[in-house]
Short mmCIF file of C-alpha atoms (C1' of nucleotides) in Angstrom, two decimals:
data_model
loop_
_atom_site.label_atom_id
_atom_site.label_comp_id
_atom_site.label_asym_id
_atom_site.label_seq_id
_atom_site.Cartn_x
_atom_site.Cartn_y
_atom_site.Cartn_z
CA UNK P 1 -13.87 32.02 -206.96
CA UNK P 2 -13.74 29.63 -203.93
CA UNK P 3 -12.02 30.91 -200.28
CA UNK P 4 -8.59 28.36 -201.24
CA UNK P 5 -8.06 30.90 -204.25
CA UNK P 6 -8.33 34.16 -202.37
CA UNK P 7 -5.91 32.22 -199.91
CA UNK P 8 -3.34 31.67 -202.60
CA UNK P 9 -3.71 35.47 -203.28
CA UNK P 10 -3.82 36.20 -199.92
CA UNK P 11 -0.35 34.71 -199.77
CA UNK P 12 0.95 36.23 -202.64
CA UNK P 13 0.59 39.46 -201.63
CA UNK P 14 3.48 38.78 -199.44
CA UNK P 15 5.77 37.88 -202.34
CA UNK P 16 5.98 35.08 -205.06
CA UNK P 17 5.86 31.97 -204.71
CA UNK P 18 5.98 28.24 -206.82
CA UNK P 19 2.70 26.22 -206.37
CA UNK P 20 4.87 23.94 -204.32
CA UNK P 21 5.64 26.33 -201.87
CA UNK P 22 2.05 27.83 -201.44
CA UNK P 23 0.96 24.48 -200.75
CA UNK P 24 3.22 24.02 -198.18
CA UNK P 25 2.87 27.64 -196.58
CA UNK P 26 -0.95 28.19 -196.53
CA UNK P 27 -1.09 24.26 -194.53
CA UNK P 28 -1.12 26.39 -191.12
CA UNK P 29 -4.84 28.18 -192.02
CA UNK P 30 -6.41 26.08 -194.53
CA UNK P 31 -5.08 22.40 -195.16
CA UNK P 32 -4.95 21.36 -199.06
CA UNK P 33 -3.01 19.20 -201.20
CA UNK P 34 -1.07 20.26 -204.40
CA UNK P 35 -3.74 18.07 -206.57
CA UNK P 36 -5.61 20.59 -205.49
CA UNK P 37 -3.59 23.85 -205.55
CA UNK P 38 -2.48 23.62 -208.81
CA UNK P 39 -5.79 23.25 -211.22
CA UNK P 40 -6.70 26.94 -209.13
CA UNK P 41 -3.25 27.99 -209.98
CA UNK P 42 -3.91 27.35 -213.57
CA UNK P 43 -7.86 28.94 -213.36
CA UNK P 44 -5.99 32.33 -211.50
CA UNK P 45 -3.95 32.64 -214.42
CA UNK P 46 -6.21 32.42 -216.70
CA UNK P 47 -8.10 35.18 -215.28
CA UNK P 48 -5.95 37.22 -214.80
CA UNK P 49 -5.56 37.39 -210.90
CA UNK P 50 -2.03 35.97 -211.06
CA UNK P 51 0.71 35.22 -213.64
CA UNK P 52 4.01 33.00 -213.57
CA UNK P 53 7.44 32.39 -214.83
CA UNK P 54 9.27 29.57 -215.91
CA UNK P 55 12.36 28.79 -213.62
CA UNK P 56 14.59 26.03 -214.72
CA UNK P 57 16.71 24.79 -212.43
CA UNK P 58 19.45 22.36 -212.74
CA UNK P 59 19.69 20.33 -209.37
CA UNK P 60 16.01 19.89 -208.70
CA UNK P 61 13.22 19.99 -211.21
CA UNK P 62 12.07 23.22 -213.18
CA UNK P 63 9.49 25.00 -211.64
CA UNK P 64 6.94 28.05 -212.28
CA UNK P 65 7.07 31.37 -209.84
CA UNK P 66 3.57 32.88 -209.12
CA UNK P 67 2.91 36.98 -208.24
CA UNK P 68 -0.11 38.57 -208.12
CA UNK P 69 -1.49 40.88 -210.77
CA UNK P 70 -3.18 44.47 -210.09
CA UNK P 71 -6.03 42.90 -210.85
CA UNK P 72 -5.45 39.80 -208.16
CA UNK P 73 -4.69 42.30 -205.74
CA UNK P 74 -7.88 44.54 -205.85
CA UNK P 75 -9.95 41.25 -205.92
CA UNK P 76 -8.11 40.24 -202.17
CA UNK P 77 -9.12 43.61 -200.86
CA UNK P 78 -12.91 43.28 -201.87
CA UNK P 79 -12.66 39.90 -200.66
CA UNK P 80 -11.35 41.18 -197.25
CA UNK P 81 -14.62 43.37 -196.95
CA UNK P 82 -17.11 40.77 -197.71
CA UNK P 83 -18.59 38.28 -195.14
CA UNK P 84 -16.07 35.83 -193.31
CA UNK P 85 -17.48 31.93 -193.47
CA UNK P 86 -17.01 30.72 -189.46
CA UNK P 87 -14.21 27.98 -189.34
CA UNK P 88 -14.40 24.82 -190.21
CA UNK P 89 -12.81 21.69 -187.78
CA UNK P 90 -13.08 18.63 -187.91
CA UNK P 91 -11.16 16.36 -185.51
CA UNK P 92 -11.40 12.50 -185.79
CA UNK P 93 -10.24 12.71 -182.14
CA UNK P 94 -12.93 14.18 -180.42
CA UNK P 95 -15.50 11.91 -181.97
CA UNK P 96 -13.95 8.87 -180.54
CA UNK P 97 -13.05 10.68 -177.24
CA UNK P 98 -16.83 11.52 -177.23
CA UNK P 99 -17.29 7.24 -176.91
CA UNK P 100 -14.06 6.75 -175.15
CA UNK P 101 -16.12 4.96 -171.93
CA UNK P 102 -16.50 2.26 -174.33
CA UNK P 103 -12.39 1.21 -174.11
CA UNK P 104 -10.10 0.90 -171.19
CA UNK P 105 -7.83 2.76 -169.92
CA UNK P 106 -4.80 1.50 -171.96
CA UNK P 107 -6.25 2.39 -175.34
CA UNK P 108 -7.02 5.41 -173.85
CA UNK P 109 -3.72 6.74 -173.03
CA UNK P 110 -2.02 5.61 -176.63
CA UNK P 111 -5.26 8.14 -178.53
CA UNK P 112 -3.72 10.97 -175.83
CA UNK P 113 -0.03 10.13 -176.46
CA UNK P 114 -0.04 10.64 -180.02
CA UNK P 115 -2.17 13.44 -180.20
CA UNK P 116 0.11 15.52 -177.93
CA UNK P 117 2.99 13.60 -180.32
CA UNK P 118 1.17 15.82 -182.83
CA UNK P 119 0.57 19.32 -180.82
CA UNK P 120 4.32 18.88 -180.01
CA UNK P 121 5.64 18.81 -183.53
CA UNK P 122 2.99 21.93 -184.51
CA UNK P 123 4.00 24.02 -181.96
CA UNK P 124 8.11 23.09 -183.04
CA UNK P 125 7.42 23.83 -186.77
CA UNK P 126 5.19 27.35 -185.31
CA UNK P 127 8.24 28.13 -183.30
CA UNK P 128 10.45 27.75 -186.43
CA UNK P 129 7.98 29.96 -188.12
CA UNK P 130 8.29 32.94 -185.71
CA UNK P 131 11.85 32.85 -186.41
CA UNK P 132 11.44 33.00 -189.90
CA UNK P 133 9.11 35.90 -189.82
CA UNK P 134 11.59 37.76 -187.04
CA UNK P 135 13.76 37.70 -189.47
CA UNK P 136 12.04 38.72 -192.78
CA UNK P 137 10.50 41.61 -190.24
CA UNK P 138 13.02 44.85 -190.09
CA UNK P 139 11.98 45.20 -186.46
CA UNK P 140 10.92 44.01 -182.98
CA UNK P 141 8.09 42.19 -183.74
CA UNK P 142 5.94 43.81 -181.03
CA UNK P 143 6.79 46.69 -182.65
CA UNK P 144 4.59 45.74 -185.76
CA UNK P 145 1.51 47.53 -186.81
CA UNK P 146 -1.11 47.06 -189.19
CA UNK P 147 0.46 48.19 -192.54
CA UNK P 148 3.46 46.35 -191.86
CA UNK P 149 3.57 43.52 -194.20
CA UNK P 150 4.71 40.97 -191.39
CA UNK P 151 1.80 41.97 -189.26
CA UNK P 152 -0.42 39.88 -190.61
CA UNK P 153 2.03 36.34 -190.29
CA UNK P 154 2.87 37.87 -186.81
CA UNK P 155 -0.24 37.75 -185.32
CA UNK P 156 -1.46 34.35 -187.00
CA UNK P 157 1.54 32.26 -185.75
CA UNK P 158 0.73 33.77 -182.04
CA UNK P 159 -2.84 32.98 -182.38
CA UNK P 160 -1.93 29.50 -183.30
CA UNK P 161 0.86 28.90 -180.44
CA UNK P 162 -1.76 30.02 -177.75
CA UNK P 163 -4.33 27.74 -179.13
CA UNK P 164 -1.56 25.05 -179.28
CA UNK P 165 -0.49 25.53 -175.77
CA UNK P 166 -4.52 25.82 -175.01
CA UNK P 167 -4.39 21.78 -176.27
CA UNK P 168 -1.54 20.98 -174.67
CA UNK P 169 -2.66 21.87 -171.54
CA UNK P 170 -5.78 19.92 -172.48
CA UNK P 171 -3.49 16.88 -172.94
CA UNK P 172 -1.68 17.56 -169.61
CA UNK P 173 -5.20 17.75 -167.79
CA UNK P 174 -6.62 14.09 -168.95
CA UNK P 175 -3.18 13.03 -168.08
CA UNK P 176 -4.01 13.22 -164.69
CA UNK P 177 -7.45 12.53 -165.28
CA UNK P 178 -6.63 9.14 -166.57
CA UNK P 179 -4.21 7.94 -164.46
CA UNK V 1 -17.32 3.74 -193.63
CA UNK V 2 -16.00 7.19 -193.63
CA UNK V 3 -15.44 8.94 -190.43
CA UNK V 4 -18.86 11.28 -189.90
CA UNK V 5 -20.43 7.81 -189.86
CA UNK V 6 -18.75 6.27 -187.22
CA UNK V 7 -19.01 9.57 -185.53
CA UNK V 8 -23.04 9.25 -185.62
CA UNK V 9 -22.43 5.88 -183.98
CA UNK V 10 -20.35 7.45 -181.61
CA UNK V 11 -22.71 9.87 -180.34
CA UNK V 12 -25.63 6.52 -180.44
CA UNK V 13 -23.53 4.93 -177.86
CA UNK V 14 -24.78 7.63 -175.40
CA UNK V 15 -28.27 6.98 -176.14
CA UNK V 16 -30.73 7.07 -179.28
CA UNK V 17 -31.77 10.19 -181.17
CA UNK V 18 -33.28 11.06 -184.48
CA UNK V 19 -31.74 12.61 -187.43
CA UNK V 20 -32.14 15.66 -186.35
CA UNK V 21 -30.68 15.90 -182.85
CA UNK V 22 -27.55 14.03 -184.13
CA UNK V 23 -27.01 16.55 -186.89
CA UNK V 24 -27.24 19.25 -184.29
CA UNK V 25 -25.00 17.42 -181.68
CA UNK V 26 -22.36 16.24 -183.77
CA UNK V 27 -21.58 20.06 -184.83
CA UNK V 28 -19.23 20.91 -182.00
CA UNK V 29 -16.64 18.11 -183.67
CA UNK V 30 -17.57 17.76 -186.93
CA UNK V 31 -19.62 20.20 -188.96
CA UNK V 32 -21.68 18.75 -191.15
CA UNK V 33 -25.63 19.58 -192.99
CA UNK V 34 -28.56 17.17 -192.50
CA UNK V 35 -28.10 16.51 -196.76
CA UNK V 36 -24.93 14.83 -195.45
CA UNK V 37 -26.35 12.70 -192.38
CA UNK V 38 -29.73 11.79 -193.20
CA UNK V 39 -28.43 9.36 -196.14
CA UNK V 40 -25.46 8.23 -194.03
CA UNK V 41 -27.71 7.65 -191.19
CA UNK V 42 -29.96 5.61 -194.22
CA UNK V 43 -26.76 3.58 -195.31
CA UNK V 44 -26.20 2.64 -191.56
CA UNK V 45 -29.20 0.90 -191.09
CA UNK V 46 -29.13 -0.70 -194.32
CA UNK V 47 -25.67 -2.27 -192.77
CA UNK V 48 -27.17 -3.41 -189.34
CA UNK V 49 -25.26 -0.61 -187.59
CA UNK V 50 -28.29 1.37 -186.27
CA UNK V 51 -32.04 1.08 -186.28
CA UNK V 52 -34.90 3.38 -185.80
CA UNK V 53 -38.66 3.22 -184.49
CA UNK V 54 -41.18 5.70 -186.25
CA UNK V 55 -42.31 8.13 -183.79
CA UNK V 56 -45.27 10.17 -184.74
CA UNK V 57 -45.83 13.54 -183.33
CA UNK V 58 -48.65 15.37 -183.37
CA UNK V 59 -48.12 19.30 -182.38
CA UNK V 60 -44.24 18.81 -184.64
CA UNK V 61 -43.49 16.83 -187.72
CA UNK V 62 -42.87 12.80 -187.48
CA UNK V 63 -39.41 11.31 -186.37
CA UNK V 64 -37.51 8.74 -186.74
CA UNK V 65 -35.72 8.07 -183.64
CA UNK V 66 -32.24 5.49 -184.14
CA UNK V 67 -30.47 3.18 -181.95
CA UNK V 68 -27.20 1.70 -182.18
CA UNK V 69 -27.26 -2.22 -182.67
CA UNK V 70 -24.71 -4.62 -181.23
CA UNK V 71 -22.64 -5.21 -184.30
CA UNK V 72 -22.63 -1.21 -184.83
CA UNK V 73 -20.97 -0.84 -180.82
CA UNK V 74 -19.04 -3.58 -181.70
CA UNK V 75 -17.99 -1.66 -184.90
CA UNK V 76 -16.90 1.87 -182.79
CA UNK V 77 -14.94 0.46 -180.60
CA UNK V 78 -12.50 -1.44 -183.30
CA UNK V 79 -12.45 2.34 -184.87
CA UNK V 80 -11.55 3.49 -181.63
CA UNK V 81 -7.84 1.40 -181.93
CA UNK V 82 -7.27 2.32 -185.72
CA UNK V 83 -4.94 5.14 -186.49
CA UNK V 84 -6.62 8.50 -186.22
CA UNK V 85 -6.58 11.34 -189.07
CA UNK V 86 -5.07 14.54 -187.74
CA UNK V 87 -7.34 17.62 -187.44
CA UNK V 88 -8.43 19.27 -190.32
CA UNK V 89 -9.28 23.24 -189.79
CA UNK V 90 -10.43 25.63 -192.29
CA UNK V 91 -10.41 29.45 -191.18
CA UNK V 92 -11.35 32.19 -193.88
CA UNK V 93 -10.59 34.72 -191.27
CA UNK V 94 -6.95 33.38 -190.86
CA UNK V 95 -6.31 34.02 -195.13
CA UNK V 96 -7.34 37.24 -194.59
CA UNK V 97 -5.90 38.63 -191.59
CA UNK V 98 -2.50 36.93 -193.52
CA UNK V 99 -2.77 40.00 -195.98
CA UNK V 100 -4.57 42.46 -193.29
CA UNK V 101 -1.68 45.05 -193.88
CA UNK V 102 -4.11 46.14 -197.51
CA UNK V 103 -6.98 47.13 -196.09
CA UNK V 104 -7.36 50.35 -192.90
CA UNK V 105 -7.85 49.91 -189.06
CA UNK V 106 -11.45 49.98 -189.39
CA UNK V 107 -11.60 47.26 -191.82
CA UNK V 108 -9.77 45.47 -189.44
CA UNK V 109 -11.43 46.05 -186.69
CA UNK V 110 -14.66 44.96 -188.21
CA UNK V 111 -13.12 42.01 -188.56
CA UNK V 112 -12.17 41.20 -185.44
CA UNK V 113 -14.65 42.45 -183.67
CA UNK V 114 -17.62 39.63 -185.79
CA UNK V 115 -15.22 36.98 -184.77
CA UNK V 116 -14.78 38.11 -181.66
CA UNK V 117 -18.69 37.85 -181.40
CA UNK V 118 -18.69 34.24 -182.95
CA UNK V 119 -16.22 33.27 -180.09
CA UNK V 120 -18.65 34.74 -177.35
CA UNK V 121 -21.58 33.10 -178.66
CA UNK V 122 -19.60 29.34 -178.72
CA UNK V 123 -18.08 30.28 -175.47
CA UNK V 124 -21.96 30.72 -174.09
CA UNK V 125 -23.32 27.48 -176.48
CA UNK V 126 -20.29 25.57 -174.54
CA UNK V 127 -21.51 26.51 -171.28
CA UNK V 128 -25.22 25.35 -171.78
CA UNK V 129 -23.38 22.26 -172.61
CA UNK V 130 -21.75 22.16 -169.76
CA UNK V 131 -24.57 22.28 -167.68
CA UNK V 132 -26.50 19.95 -169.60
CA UNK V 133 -23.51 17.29 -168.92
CA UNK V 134 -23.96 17.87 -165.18
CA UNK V 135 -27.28 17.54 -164.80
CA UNK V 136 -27.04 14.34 -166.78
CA UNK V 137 -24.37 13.00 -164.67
CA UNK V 138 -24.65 11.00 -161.28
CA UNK V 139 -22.25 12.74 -159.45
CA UNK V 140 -19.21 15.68 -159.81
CA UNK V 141 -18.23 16.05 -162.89
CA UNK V 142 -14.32 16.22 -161.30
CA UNK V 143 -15.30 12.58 -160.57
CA UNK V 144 -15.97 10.95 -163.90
CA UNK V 145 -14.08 8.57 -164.58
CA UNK V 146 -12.96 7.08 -167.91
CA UNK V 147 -15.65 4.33 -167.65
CA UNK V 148 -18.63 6.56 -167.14
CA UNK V 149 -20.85 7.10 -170.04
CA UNK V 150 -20.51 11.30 -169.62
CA UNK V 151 -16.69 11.48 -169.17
CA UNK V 152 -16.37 11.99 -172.80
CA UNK V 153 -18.52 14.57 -173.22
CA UNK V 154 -16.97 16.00 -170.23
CA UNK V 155 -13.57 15.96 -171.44
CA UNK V 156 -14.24 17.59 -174.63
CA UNK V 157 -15.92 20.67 -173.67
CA UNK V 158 -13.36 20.96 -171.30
CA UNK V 159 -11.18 20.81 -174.39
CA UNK V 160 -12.94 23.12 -176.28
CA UNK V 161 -13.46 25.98 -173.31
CA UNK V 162 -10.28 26.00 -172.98
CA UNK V 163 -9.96 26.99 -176.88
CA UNK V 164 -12.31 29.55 -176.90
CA UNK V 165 -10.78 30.92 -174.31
CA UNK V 166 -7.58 30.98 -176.35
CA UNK V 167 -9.34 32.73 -179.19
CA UNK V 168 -10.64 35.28 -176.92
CA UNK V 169 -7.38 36.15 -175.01
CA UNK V 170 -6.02 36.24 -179.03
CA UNK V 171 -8.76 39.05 -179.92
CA UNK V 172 -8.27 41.19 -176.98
CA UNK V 173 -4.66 41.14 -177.23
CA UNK V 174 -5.14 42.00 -181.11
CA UNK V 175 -7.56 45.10 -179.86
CA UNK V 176 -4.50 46.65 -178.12
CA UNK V 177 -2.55 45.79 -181.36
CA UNK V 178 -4.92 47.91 -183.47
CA UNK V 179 -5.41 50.70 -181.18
"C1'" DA T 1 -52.12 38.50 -193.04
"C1'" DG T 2 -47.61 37.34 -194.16
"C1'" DT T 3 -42.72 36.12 -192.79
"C1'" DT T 4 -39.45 33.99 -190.27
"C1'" DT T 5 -37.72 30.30 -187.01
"C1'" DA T 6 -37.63 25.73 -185.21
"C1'" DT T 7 -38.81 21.02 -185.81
"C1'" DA T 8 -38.34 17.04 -188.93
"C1'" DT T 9 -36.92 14.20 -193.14
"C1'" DG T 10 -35.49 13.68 -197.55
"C1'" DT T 11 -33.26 14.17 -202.67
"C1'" DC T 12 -30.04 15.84 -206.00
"C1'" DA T 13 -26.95 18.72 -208.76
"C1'" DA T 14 -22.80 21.16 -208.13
"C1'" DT T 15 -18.60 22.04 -205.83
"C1'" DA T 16 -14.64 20.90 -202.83
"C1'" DA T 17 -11.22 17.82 -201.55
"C1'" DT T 18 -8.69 13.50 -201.51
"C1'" DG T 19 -5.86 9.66 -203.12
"C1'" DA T 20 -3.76 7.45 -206.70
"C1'" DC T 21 -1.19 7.68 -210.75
"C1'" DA T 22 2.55 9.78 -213.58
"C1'" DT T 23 7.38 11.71 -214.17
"C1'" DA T 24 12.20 13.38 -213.01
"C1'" DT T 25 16.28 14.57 -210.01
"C1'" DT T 26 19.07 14.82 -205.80
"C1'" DG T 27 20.60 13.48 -201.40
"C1'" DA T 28 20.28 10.81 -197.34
"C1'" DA T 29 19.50 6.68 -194.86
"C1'" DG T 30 19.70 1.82 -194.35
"C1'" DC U 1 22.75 -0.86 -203.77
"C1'" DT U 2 18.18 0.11 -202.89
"C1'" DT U 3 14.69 2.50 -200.86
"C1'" DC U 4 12.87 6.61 -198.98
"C1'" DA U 5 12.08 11.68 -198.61
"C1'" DA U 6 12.13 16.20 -200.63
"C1'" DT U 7 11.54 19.07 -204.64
"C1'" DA U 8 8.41 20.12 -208.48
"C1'" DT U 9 4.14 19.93 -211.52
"C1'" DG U 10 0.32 17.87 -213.28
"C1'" DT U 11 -4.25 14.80 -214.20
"C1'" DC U 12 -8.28 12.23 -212.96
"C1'" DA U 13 -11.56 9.09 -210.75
"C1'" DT U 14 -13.69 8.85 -206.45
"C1'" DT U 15 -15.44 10.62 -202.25
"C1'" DA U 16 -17.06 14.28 -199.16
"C1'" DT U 17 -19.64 18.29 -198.55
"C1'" DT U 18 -22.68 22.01 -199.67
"C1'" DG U 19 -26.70 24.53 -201.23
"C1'" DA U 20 -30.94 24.40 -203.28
"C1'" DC U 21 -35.26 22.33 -203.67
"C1'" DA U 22 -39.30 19.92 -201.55
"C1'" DT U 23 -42.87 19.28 -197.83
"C1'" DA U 24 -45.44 19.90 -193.38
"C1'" DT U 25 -46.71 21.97 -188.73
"C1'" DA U 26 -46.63 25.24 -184.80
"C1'" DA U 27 -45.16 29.29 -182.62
"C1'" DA U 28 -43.41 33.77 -182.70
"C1'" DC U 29 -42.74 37.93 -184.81
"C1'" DT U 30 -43.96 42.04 -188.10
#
DNA sequence: AGTTTATATGTCAATAATGACATATTGAAG
DNA sequence: CTTCAATATGTCATTATTGACATATAAACT
């Protein structure tokens, strides 16, 4: 089983979800499209990890709600123990940025503009997400600890706003640096 | 041309280097294995974009080290104007800290304390870098400018200190978290 | 004396991931 | 009135990436 599927489990541990909607909540840590999402889907039910139910619905199309099995569940805690692969990035951005010397200062400024265009919008939609999770949590979030089951969410979306902020300072910087 | 390529012939504009070096310097933005490069770096210079001298070596094995040709600049810098992807970033730890709240403290804090290691190790690798970039440089490195060769460089580990940085402030405040 | 690490280049099968195609409904925007 | 975006699930050909295999030398470690 590849790291993707233990994410879906990972994120059904929380509660259950359509495909659609783990594709779209599990973008933040690992970035995938539902081409992809749903042939694991199928392969965890099939084994047993997870199994679904079919929803029809009468404005919007029919759709099938995942939860995790006992047997999904142990599997995500033996995955937890077992050695963590370092991140992966790759950013387009820093490979031109790397030759940037090569273009004036004009084209220059545009590459920085819509990259903090980008941070901006993540950090809005992370910002959205800490409300969310303020509100699914029964208290203070600083008041979370480990076996609460927003903990986890919690301290994800705050590692992500201070890297966030980390690149939008970074943006702010070669502002100045270019001008 | 997919992207690692034109990053290879980004990091040619600087000045040539085999195979090897490339596939060592390119990891900082884009991780990728020398099964991926060395036939990229073969399709280049079947295209014109790069060439390469045989270098034999007698106390190490033989290299081949590769320059950038004039239709291969000429090729980075239109890549430079076209739209750029957004940043793709994988993180197993980030799927499993999402369900953290099914395993113990100490589970936990194994966790965070190997990452926390992997962040203190790229925080040091970042730092040789930096030095390396000064030395190479002709004067202060608060002096590049956008048209010297070494701004780039510059820039980004600038960029990605100030990451690690983030990721470390994230791990100690998570220590107090889980103590 | 044997193993691992770094240098150095390469191939190839298997796996991971993308982009395009396919289908259906609703609501909003132009 | 038409086009676009969101919801919802799926397949499949192509591309990107990895991991294993292959080879060779020197230095360092066990």
């Amino acid at each position: 089983m590849n790291t993707l599927s233990y994410g879906l489990l990972s994120l059904l541990t929380k509660h259950s979800r359509t495909g659609y909607e783990l594709m779209q909540h599990i973008q933040p840590f690992w970035q995938a499209k539902h081409s992809q999402i749903y042939p694991l889907l199928a392969q965890l039910e099939q084994n047993g990890y997870v199994e679904f139910v079919h929803v029809p619905q009468s404005d919007k199309p029919d759709k099938k709600v995942y939860s995790i099995t006992k047997k999904g569940k142990e599997a995500t805690s033996l995955w937890i123990a077992e050695p963590t692969d370092e991140p992966v990035v790759r950013d387009e951005l820093a490979l031109k940025v790397y030759c940037i010397s090569l273009v004036d200062k004009e084209h220059a400024w545009r590459l920085l503009a819509e990259r903090k265009e980008y941070y901006l919008k993540k950090k809005n939609r992370l910002h959205l997400l800490f409300d969310k999770i303020k509100e699914e949590s029964g208290k203070p979030l600083e008041k979370l600890e480990i076996h609460d089951s927003q903990f986890g969410p919690y301290v994800l979306v705050q590692k992500a706003m201070m890297k966030v902020d980390a690149d939008l300072s970074w943006c702010e910087w070669m502002k100045k640096k270019l001008s």
